[in-house]
Tab-separated table of C-alpha atoms in Angstrom:
chain	number	residue	atom	x	y	z
A	23	MET	CA	-162.241	26.987	81.504
A	24	ASN	CA	-161.325	26.717	85.184
A	25	LYS	CA	-158.957	29.068	86.995
A	26	TYR	CA	-156.677	27.949	89.820
A	27	ILE	CA	-154.049	29.651	91.949
A	28	ILE	CA	-150.953	27.512	92.402
A	29	LYS	CA	-147.950	28.391	94.587
A	30	VAL	CA	-144.477	27.457	93.316
A	31	ASN	CA	-141.594	28.193	95.694
A	32	GLY	CA	-143.824	30.636	97.539
A	33	THR	CA	-144.846	32.574	94.393
A	34	PRO	CA	-148.566	32.387	93.549
A	35	TYR	CA	-149.494	31.836	89.872
A	36	GLU	CA	-152.931	32.038	88.284
A	37	VAL	CA	-153.448	29.112	85.898
A	38	GLU	CA	-156.320	28.536	83.489
A	39	VAL	CA	-157.148	24.915	82.642
A	40	GLU	CA	-159.439	23.764	79.861
A	41	GLU	CA	-160.440	20.335	78.619
A	42	VAL	CA	-159.548	19.421	75.057
A	43	GLY	CA	-160.418	16.383	72.942
A	44	GLY	CA	-160.128	13.174	74.931
A	45	GLY	CA	-160.960	14.862	78.232
A	46	ARG	CA	-157.286	15.516	79.032
A	47	PRO	CA	-156.801	18.804	80.924
A	48	VAL	CA	-154.314	21.237	79.384
A	49	ALA	CA	-152.847	24.112	81.417
A	50	ALA	CA	-152.377	27.535	79.857
A	51	ALA	CA	-149.168	29.472	80.565
A	52	PRO	CA	-149.129	30.529	84.225
A	53	LYS	CA	-149.341	34.235	85.049
A	54	PRO	CA	-147.460	35.493	88.130
A	55	ARG	CA	-149.905	36.934	90.655
A	56	ALA	CA	-149.383	39.715	93.119
A	57	SER	CA	-149.375	38.322	96.647
A	58	LYS	CA	-151.025	41.464	98.089
A	59	PRO	CA	-153.583	43.804	96.488
A	60	GLY	CA	-151.932	46.681	94.618
A	61	GLN	CA	-148.587	44.867	94.431
A	62	THR	CA	-147.229	43.876	91.022
A	63	ALA	CA	-145.694	40.465	90.469
A	64	ALA	CA	-142.299	40.224	88.808
A	65	ALA	CA	-142.302	38.262	85.556
A	66	LYS	CA	-140.246	35.095	85.669
A	67	SER	CA	-138.732	33.215	82.747
A	68	ALA	CA	-140.415	29.912	81.942
A	69	GLN	CA	-137.065	28.393	81.042
A	70	PRO	CA	-133.797	28.978	82.863
A	71	GLN	CA	-130.773	29.882	80.756
A	72	ALA	CA	-128.190	27.097	80.573
A	73	GLY	CA	-125.281	29.304	79.518
A	74	LYS	CA	-125.798	31.042	76.189
A	75	ALA	CA	-128.871	32.545	74.541
A	76	GLY	CA	-129.722	29.483	72.419
A	77	ASP	CA	-129.388	26.941	75.227
A	78	VAL	CA	-132.572	25.259	76.442
A	79	ALA	CA	-132.395	23.890	79.968
A	80	ALA	CA	-134.889	21.788	81.878
A	81	PRO	CA	-137.145	24.205	83.796
A	82	MET	CA	-137.824	21.495	86.402
A	83	PRO	CA	-136.832	17.882	87.091
A	84	GLY	CA	-138.736	15.366	84.988
A	85	THR	CA	-138.650	12.740	82.259
A	86	VAL	CA	-138.412	13.444	78.539
A	87	LEU	CA	-141.451	11.822	76.900
A	88	LYS	CA	-140.866	12.826	73.282
A	89	VAL	CA	-138.174	14.673	71.329
A	90	LYS	CA	-139.723	16.504	68.360
A	91	VAL	CA	-136.509	17.772	66.697
A	92	ASN	CA	-133.276	16.248	65.415
A	93	LEU	CA	-129.703	17.467	65.411
A	94	GLY	CA	-129.296	19.921	62.513
A	95	ASP	CA	-132.998	20.834	62.235
A	96	GLU	CA	-133.941	24.469	61.601
A	97	VAL	CA	-136.393	25.680	64.265
A	98	LYS	CA	-138.493	28.805	64.775
A	99	LYS	CA	-138.965	30.706	68.032
A	100	GLY	CA	-141.832	29.100	69.978
A	101	GLN	CA	-141.616	25.758	68.122
A	102	VAL	CA	-142.042	22.735	70.411
A	103	LEU	CA	-138.687	20.977	70.835
A	104	LEU	CA	-139.690	18.240	73.275
A	105	ILE	CA	-142.280	17.125	75.796
A	106	LEU	CA	-141.159	16.939	79.427
A	107	GLU	CA	-143.272	15.109	82.001
A	108	ALA	CA	-143.023	16.612	85.461
A	109	MET	CA	-145.420	16.234	88.379
A	110	LYS	CA	-147.742	14.100	86.210
A	111	MET	CA	-148.122	16.934	83.674
A	112	GLU	CA	-146.861	17.114	80.109
A	113	ASN	CA	-144.908	20.340	79.506
A	114	GLU	CA	-144.033	21.608	76.033
A	115	ILE	CA	-140.463	22.907	75.918
A	116	VAL	CA	-140.151	25.483	73.131
A	117	ALA	CA	-137.339	27.111	71.157
A	118	PRO	CA	-136.243	30.461	72.640
A	119	ALA	CA	-135.178	31.772	69.199
A	120	ASP	CA	-134.964	30.919	65.500
A	121	GLY	CA	-131.913	28.845	64.559
A	122	LYS	CA	-130.404	25.451	63.977
A	123	VAL	CA	-130.257	22.640	66.554
A	124	THR	CA	-126.523	22.278	67.265
A	125	ALA	CA	-126.711	19.969	70.291
A	126	LEU	CA	-129.331	17.519	71.526
A	127	THR	CA	-128.377	15.987	74.873
A	128	VAL	CA	-131.614	14.139	75.707
A	129	GLU	CA	-133.702	11.316	74.319
A	130	ALA	CA	-137.130	9.922	75.111
A	131	GLY	CA	-137.153	8.209	78.500
A	132	LYS	CA	-134.238	10.186	79.950
A	133	SER	CA	-134.637	11.827	83.360
A	134	VAL	CA	-133.364	15.400	83.672
A	135	THR	CA	-132.693	17.710	86.593
A	136	ALA	CA	-133.677	21.379	86.804
A	137	GLY	CA	-131.222	23.500	84.840
A	138	GLU	CA	-129.778	20.576	82.877
A	139	LEU	CA	-128.937	21.446	79.252
A	140	MET	CA	-131.262	19.634	76.830
A	141	VAL	CA	-130.934	21.464	73.483
A	142	SER	CA	-128.619	24.122	72.000
A	143	ILE	CA	-129.717	26.364	69.143
A	144	ALA	CA	-127.343	28.584	67.155
């Protein structure tokens, strides 16, 4: 497993990357890093809120590669809802809570902007 420090909007993150079957690198969840020794980094949400608690917004601009749920499906917290390609990386977008998919505003191939509503869960 390799460790890298990546800066996003001026905030450094420590990322661990490991190779899985097929030689495709997979990034682990980034951990905010303190910019100076002894300083603690504030935790940031991986997904911005689109309005209400069950809304799932695009965390960054990208293209939806695959939608793994359908309207009306019951989902569990942490379940993968869709795959978003951004900056040549595949990002799993997960359910923020248990519930039922009440709105699905994206489909495979659609481009999204940061903060755009993709899925609602009630």
